[in-house]
CSV table of C-alpha atoms and ligand atoms in Angstrom, one decimal:
chain,number,residue,atom,x,y,z
A,22,MET,CA,0.0,0.0,0.0
A,23,ALA,CA,1.3,3.5,-0.9
A,24,VAL,CA,2.6,5.5,2.1
A,25,THR,CA,0.6,8.6,3.0
A,26,THR,CA,1.4,11.5,5.3
A,27,GLN,CA,-1.3,10.1,7.8
A,28,GLN,CA,0.5,6.8,7.8
A,29,LEU,CA,3.7,8.4,8.9
A,30,ILE,CA,1.9,10.0,11.9
A,31,GLN,CA,0.3,6.6,12.7
A,32,TRP,CA,3.8,5.0,12.6
A,33,LYS,CA,5.0,7.5,15.2
A,34,GLN,CA,2.2,6.6,17.5
A,35,GLN,CA,3.0,2.9,17.0
A,36,GLY,CA,6.7,3.4,17.5
A,37,ARG,CA,7.6,2.0,14.1
A,38,ALA,CA,10.7,3.8,12.8
A,39,ILE,CA,10.4,5.7,9.5
A,40,VAL,CA,13.1,4.9,6.9
A,41,ALA,CA,13.9,7.9,4.5
A,42,LEU,CA,16.6,8.4,1.9
A,43,THR,CA,17.2,10.9,-0.9
A,44,GLY,CA,16.5,10.0,-4.5
A,45,TRP,CA,17.3,11.8,-7.7
A,46,ASP,CA,16.5,9.7,-10.7
A,47,TYR,CA,14.5,6.8,-12.0
A,48,ALA,CA,17.1,4.1,-11.5
A,49,ILE,CA,18.0,5.0,-7.9
A,50,ALA,CA,14.4,5.7,-6.9
A,51,GLN,CA,13.2,2.3,-8.2
A,52,LEU,CA,15.9,0.5,-6.1
A,53,LEU,CA,15.0,2.5,-2.9
A,54,ASP,CA,11.3,1.9,-3.4
A,55,ALA,CA,11.7,-1.8,-4.0
A,56,ALA,CA,14.0,-2.1,-1.0
A,57,GLY,CA,11.1,-0.7,1.2
A,58,VAL,CA,12.2,2.8,1.9
A,59,ASP,CA,9.1,4.7,3.3
A,60,LEU,CA,9.9,8.2,2.2
A,61,ILE,CA,12.0,9.3,-0.7
A,62,LEU,CA,13.1,12.9,-0.6
A,63,VAL,CA,14.1,14.6,-3.8
A,64,GLY,CA,16.4,16.8,-1.7
A,65,ASP,CA,18.2,19.9,-3.0
A,66,SER,CA,21.3,18.0,-2.1
A,67,LEU,CA,20.8,16.9,-5.7
A,68,ALA,CA,22.8,20.1,-6.4
A,69,VAL,CA,26.0,18.2,-5.2
A,70,ILE,CA,25.2,15.3,-7.5
A,71,LEU,CA,25.0,17.8,-10.3
A,72,GLY,CA,28.4,19.2,-9.4
A,73,TYR,CA,27.5,22.3,-7.4
A,74,GLU,CA,29.4,23.1,-4.2
A,75,THR,CA,26.3,24.0,-2.2
A,76,THR,CA,22.6,23.6,-2.5
A,77,LEU,CA,22.1,27.3,-3.4
A,78,PRO,CA,22.4,27.2,-7.2
A,79,ILE,CA,19.8,24.5,-8.0
A,80,THR,CA,16.7,25.8,-9.7
A,81,LEU,CA,13.0,24.8,-9.4
A,82,ASP,CA,13.1,23.5,-13.0
A,83,GLU,CA,16.0,21.2,-12.2
A,84,MET,CA,14.3,19.9,-9.1
A,85,ILE,CA,11.1,19.3,-11.1
A,86,HIS,CA,13.0,17.5,-13.9
A,87,HIS,CA,14.5,15.1,-11.4
A,88,ALA,CA,11.3,14.7,-9.2
A,89,LYS,CA,9.4,13.6,-12.3
A,90,ALA,CA,11.9,10.8,-12.9
A,91,VAL,CA,11.7,9.8,-9.3
A,92,ARG,CA,7.9,9.8,-9.3
A,93,ARG,CA,7.8,7.6,-12.5
A,94,ALA,CA,9.8,4.9,-10.5
A,95,VAL,CA,8.0,5.0,-7.2
A,96,LYS,CA,5.1,2.7,-6.4
A,97,ARG,CA,5.0,2.7,-2.6
A,98,ALA,CA,7.1,5.4,-0.9
A,99,LEU,CA,5.9,8.9,-0.1
A,100,VAL,CA,7.7,11.3,-2.5
A,101,VAL,CA,8.7,14.7,-1.0
A,102,VAL,CA,10.5,17.4,-3.0
A,103,ASP,CA,12.6,20.2,-1.6
A,104,LEU,CA,11.8,23.7,-2.7
A,105,PRO,CA,15.1,25.2,-3.6
A,106,PHE,CA,16.7,28.4,-2.3
A,107,LEU,CA,14.8,31.6,-3.0
A,108,THR,CA,11.8,29.8,-4.6
A,109,TYR,CA,9.7,30.2,-1.5
A,110,GLN,CA,11.4,32.7,0.9
A,111,GLU,CA,10.3,35.9,-0.9
A,112,SER,CA,6.5,35.7,-0.3
A,113,VAL,CA,3.6,33.4,0.4
A,114,SER,CA,2.5,33.7,-3.2
A,115,GLN,CA,6.0,32.8,-4.5
A,116,ALA,CA,5.9,29.7,-2.2
A,117,MET,CA,2.4,28.8,-3.4
A,118,GLN,CA,3.5,29.0,-7.1
A,119,SER,CA,6.6,26.9,-6.5
A,120,ALA,CA,4.9,24.3,-4.4
A,121,GLY,CA,2.0,24.2,-6.8
A,122,ARG,CA,4.3,23.6,-9.8
A,123,VAL,CA,6.0,20.7,-7.9
A,124,LEU,CA,2.8,19.0,-7.0
A,125,LYS,CA,1.1,19.5,-10.4
A,126,GLU,CA,4.0,18.8,-12.7
A,127,THR,CA,5.7,16.0,-10.8
A,128,GLY,CA,3.0,14.1,-9.0
A,129,ALA,CA,5.0,14.2,-5.8
A,130,GLN,CA,2.8,14.2,-2.7
A,131,ALA,CA,4.6,16.9,-0.6
A,132,VAL,CA,7.2,19.7,-0.5
A,133,LYS,CA,9.8,20.4,2.1
A,134,LEU,CA,11.1,23.9,3.0
A,135,GLU,CA,13.7,25.1,5.5
A,136,GLY,CA,13.4,27.3,8.5
A,137,GLY,CA,11.0,27.9,11.4
A,138,HIS,CA,11.1,31.7,11.9
A,139,PRO,CA,7.7,33.5,12.0
A,140,ALA,CA,7.6,34.4,8.3
A,141,MET,CA,8.3,30.7,7.3
A,142,VAL,CA,5.6,29.5,9.7
A,143,GLU,CA,3.1,31.8,8.1
A,144,THR,CA,4.1,30.6,4.6
A,145,VAL,CA,3.7,26.9,5.8
A,146,ALA,CA,0.3,27.6,7.3
A,147,ARG,CA,-0.9,29.1,4.0
A,148,LEU,CA,0.4,26.2,1.9
A,149,VAL,CA,-1.2,23.7,4.2
A,150,GLN,CA,-4.5,25.7,4.1
A,151,ALA,CA,-4.3,25.4,0.3
A,152,GLY,CA,-4.1,21.7,0.6
A,153,ILE,CA,-0.4,21.3,0.0
A,154,PRO,CA,1.3,18.8,2.4
A,155,VAL,CA,4.5,20.4,3.9
A,156,MET,CA,7.5,18.9,5.6
A,157,GLY,CA,9.5,21.2,7.9
A,158,HIS,CA,13.3,21.3,8.3
A,159,VAL,CA,15.1,22.9,11.3
A,160,GLY,CA,18.5,22.8,13.0
A,161,LEU,CA,21.2,22.9,10.3
A,162,THR,CA,19.5,24.4,7.2
A,163,PRO,CA,22.0,24.1,4.3
A,164,GLN,CA,20.3,26.9,2.3
A,165,SER,CA,21.6,29.2,5.0
A,166,VAL,CA,25.2,27.9,4.7
A,167,HIS,CA,26.7,31.4,4.3
A,168,GLN,CA,25.1,32.4,7.6
A,169,LEU,CA,25.4,29.2,9.6
A,170,GLY,CA,28.1,27.2,8.0
A,171,LEU,CA,27.6,23.5,8.3
A,172,ARG,CA,28.2,23.4,12.0
A,173,GLN,CA,26.0,21.5,14.5
A,174,GLN,CA,23.1,23.8,15.6
A,175,GLY,CA,21.3,24.2,18.9
A,176,LYS,CA,24.3,23.6,21.2
A,177,SER,CA,23.6,26.2,23.8
A,178,PRO,CA,20.4,26.1,25.9
A,179,GLU,CA,19.1,29.3,24.2
A,180,ALA,CA,19.8,28.0,20.7
A,181,GLY,CA,18.2,24.7,21.6
A,182,GLU,CA,15.1,26.4,22.9
A,183,ARG,CA,14.8,28.4,19.8
A,184,ILE,CA,14.9,25.3,17.6
A,185,LEU,CA,12.3,23.6,19.9
A,186,ASN,CA,10.0,26.6,19.6
A,187,GLU,CA,10.4,26.6,15.8
A,188,ALA,CA,9.5,22.9,15.6
A,189,ILE,CA,6.4,23.5,17.8
A,190,ALA,CA,5.3,26.5,15.6
A,191,LEU,CA,5.7,24.5,12.4
A,192,GLU,CA,3.6,21.7,13.9
A,193,GLN,CA,0.9,24.2,14.7
A,194,ALA,CA,1.2,25.6,11.2
A,195,GLY,CA,0.3,22.1,9.9
A,196,VAL,CA,3.5,20.3,8.8
A,197,PHE,CA,3.0,16.5,8.6
A,198,SER,CA,6.6,15.8,9.6
A,199,ILE,CA,9.8,17.6,10.3
A,200,VAL,CA,13.5,17.0,9.5
A,201,LEU,CA,15.9,17.7,12.4
A,202,GLU,CA,19.4,18.2,11.0
A,203,HIS,CA,22.7,18.1,12.9
A,204,ILE,CA,21.5,19.0,16.4
A,205,PRO,CA,22.4,17.4,19.7
A,206,ALA,CA,20.6,14.0,20.4
A,207,HIS,CA,19.1,15.3,23.7
A,208,LEU,CA,17.5,18.2,21.9
A,209,ALA,CA,16.1,15.9,19.1
A,210,LEU,CA,14.7,13.6,21.8
A,211,GLN,CA,13.0,16.6,23.5
A,212,ILE,CA,11.5,17.8,20.2
A,213,THR,CA,10.4,14.2,19.3
A,214,GLN,CA,8.6,13.8,22.7
A,215,LYS,CA,6.9,17.2,22.4
A,216,LEU,CA,5.5,16.8,18.9
A,217,ARG,CA,2.6,14.7,17.7
A,218,ILE,CA,4.0,14.6,14.1
A,219,PRO,CA,7.1,12.4,13.3
A,220,THR,CA,10.6,13.8,13.5
A,221,ILE,CA,13.1,12.6,10.9
A,222,GLY,CA,16.6,13.0,12.0
A,223,ILE,CA,19.9,13.4,10.1
A,224,GLY,CA,22.8,13.8,12.5
A,225,ALA,CA,20.3,14.2,15.3
A,226,GLY,CA,20.8,11.0,17.3
A,227,SER,CA,18.8,7.7,17.5
A,228,ASP,CA,15.7,9.0,19.3
A,229,CYS,CA,13.9,10.6,16.3
A,230,ASP,CA,10.8,8.9,14.9
A,231,GLY,CA,12.8,8.2,11.7
A,232,GLN,CA,16.1,8.7,10.0
A,233,VAL,CA,17.1,10.2,6.6
A,234,LEU,CA,20.5,10.3,4.9
A,235,VAL,CA,21.7,11.4,1.5
A,236,THR,CA,21.8,8.2,-0.6
A,237,SER,CA,25.0,9.1,-2.5
A,238,ASP,CA,26.7,9.3,0.9
A,239,ILE,CA,25.6,5.9,2.2
A,240,ILE,CA,26.5,4.1,-1.1
A,241,GLY,CA,29.9,5.8,-1.3
A,242,LEU,CA,29.2,7.9,-4.4
A,243,SER,CA,29.9,11.3,-2.8
A,244,GLU,CA,33.4,12.7,-2.8
A,245,LYS,CA,33.0,13.6,0.9
A,246,GLN,CA,30.4,12.8,3.5
A,247,PRO,CA,29.2,14.7,6.6
A,248,PRO,CA,30.5,13.3,9.9
A,249,PHE,CA,27.1,11.7,10.7
A,250,ALA,CA,26.7,9.7,7.5
A,251,LYS,CA,27.5,6.0,7.5
A,252,VAL,CA,29.0,4.5,4.3
A,253,TYR,CA,27.4,1.1,3.7
A,254,THR,CA,29.1,0.3,0.4
A,255,ASN,CA,31.8,2.0,-1.7
A,256,LEU,CA,30.3,2.4,-5.2
A,257,ARG,CA,33.1,4.8,-6.3
A,258,GLU,CA,35.5,1.8,-5.8
A,259,HIS,CA,33.1,-0.7,-7.5
A,260,ILE,CA,32.5,1.5,-10.5
A,261,THR,CA,36.2,2.5,-10.9
A,262,GLN,CA,37.2,-1.2,-10.9
A,263,ALA,CA,34.4,-2.1,-13.4
A,264,VAL,CA,35.3,0.7,-15.7
A,265,GLN,CA,39.1,0.0,-15.5
A,266,LYS,CA,38.4,-3.7,-16.3
A,267,TYR,CA,36.3,-2.8,-19.3
A,268,ALA,CA,38.9,-0.4,-20.6
A,269,VAL,CA,41.7,-3.0,-20.3
A,270,GLU,CA,39.5,-5.6,-22.1
A,271,VAL,CA,38.7,-3.2,-24.9
A,272,ARG,CA,42.3,-2.2,-25.4
A,273,ASP,CA,43.4,-5.8,-25.3
A,274,ARG,CA,40.6,-6.7,-27.7
A,275,GLN,CA,39.3,-9.2,-25.1
A,276,PHE,CA,35.9,-7.6,-25.2
A,277,PRO,CA,33.6,-8.2,-27.0
B,5,KIV,O1,18.5,17.9,0.5
B,5,KIV,C1,18.6,17.0,1.3
B,5,KIV,O2,19.2,15.9,1.0
B,5,KIV,C2,18.0,17.1,2.6
B,5,KIV,C3,18.2,16.0,3.6
B,5,KIV,C4,19.6,16.0,4.1
B,5,KIV,C5,17.2,16.1,4.8
B,5,KIV,O3,17.3,18.1,2.8
B,6,NA,NA1,17.6,19.8,1.4
């Protein structure tokens, strides 16, 4: 049965951990879906796969192009698409247009946007009122890299309380779930206990309702991984060996 936003909330109540990963094309999304991943995020970390240094340059058109490929592959998982930098921060109507394009053109079920300050909470509330499922994202928010860096967030009690309050405000605005990125485990636990909606952690300890990682990090395709990623297989090595073997065989006229 296809995963819904309501299902994720039920799984939190039942204590069933939610498995999420990023996906960026048909081939990878098909594998993730068939392997039983519950939520596939077309994250703007796609920017790094496309060779950008940060998530900032990726456009809404590029996100939509990839989200359509992911959607064509997925039968069961919930597909969530990041709204890229400056396609939703300007105004409610800009956010509505961007989120509307994603849902109408890709068939994805939800969008994710970063931040929990009052203007963003207002934007989220308006999207949700319009019938658009929204996922929140607080803690380290990579679209603010030039303000925050990529450091762990919420370390001091004041900073922790600010993130907790952002998460509460986003829940009140109607998000169906929220990503907690690179914050202390005790803070993620506190937020997870406080909220009715599921928390999906990345570098936020083991007490979140689910976990998400960037797929290219866990399969060893990224040039570098964040400290909290776990590398489950080294595809760079496997691919290099395969390609080198092929090159040798072609040069030696062993293949075909
Ligand atoms: O873009 C992304 O991959 C993300 C996850 C790390 C949560 O936002
Ligand atoms: Na992202």
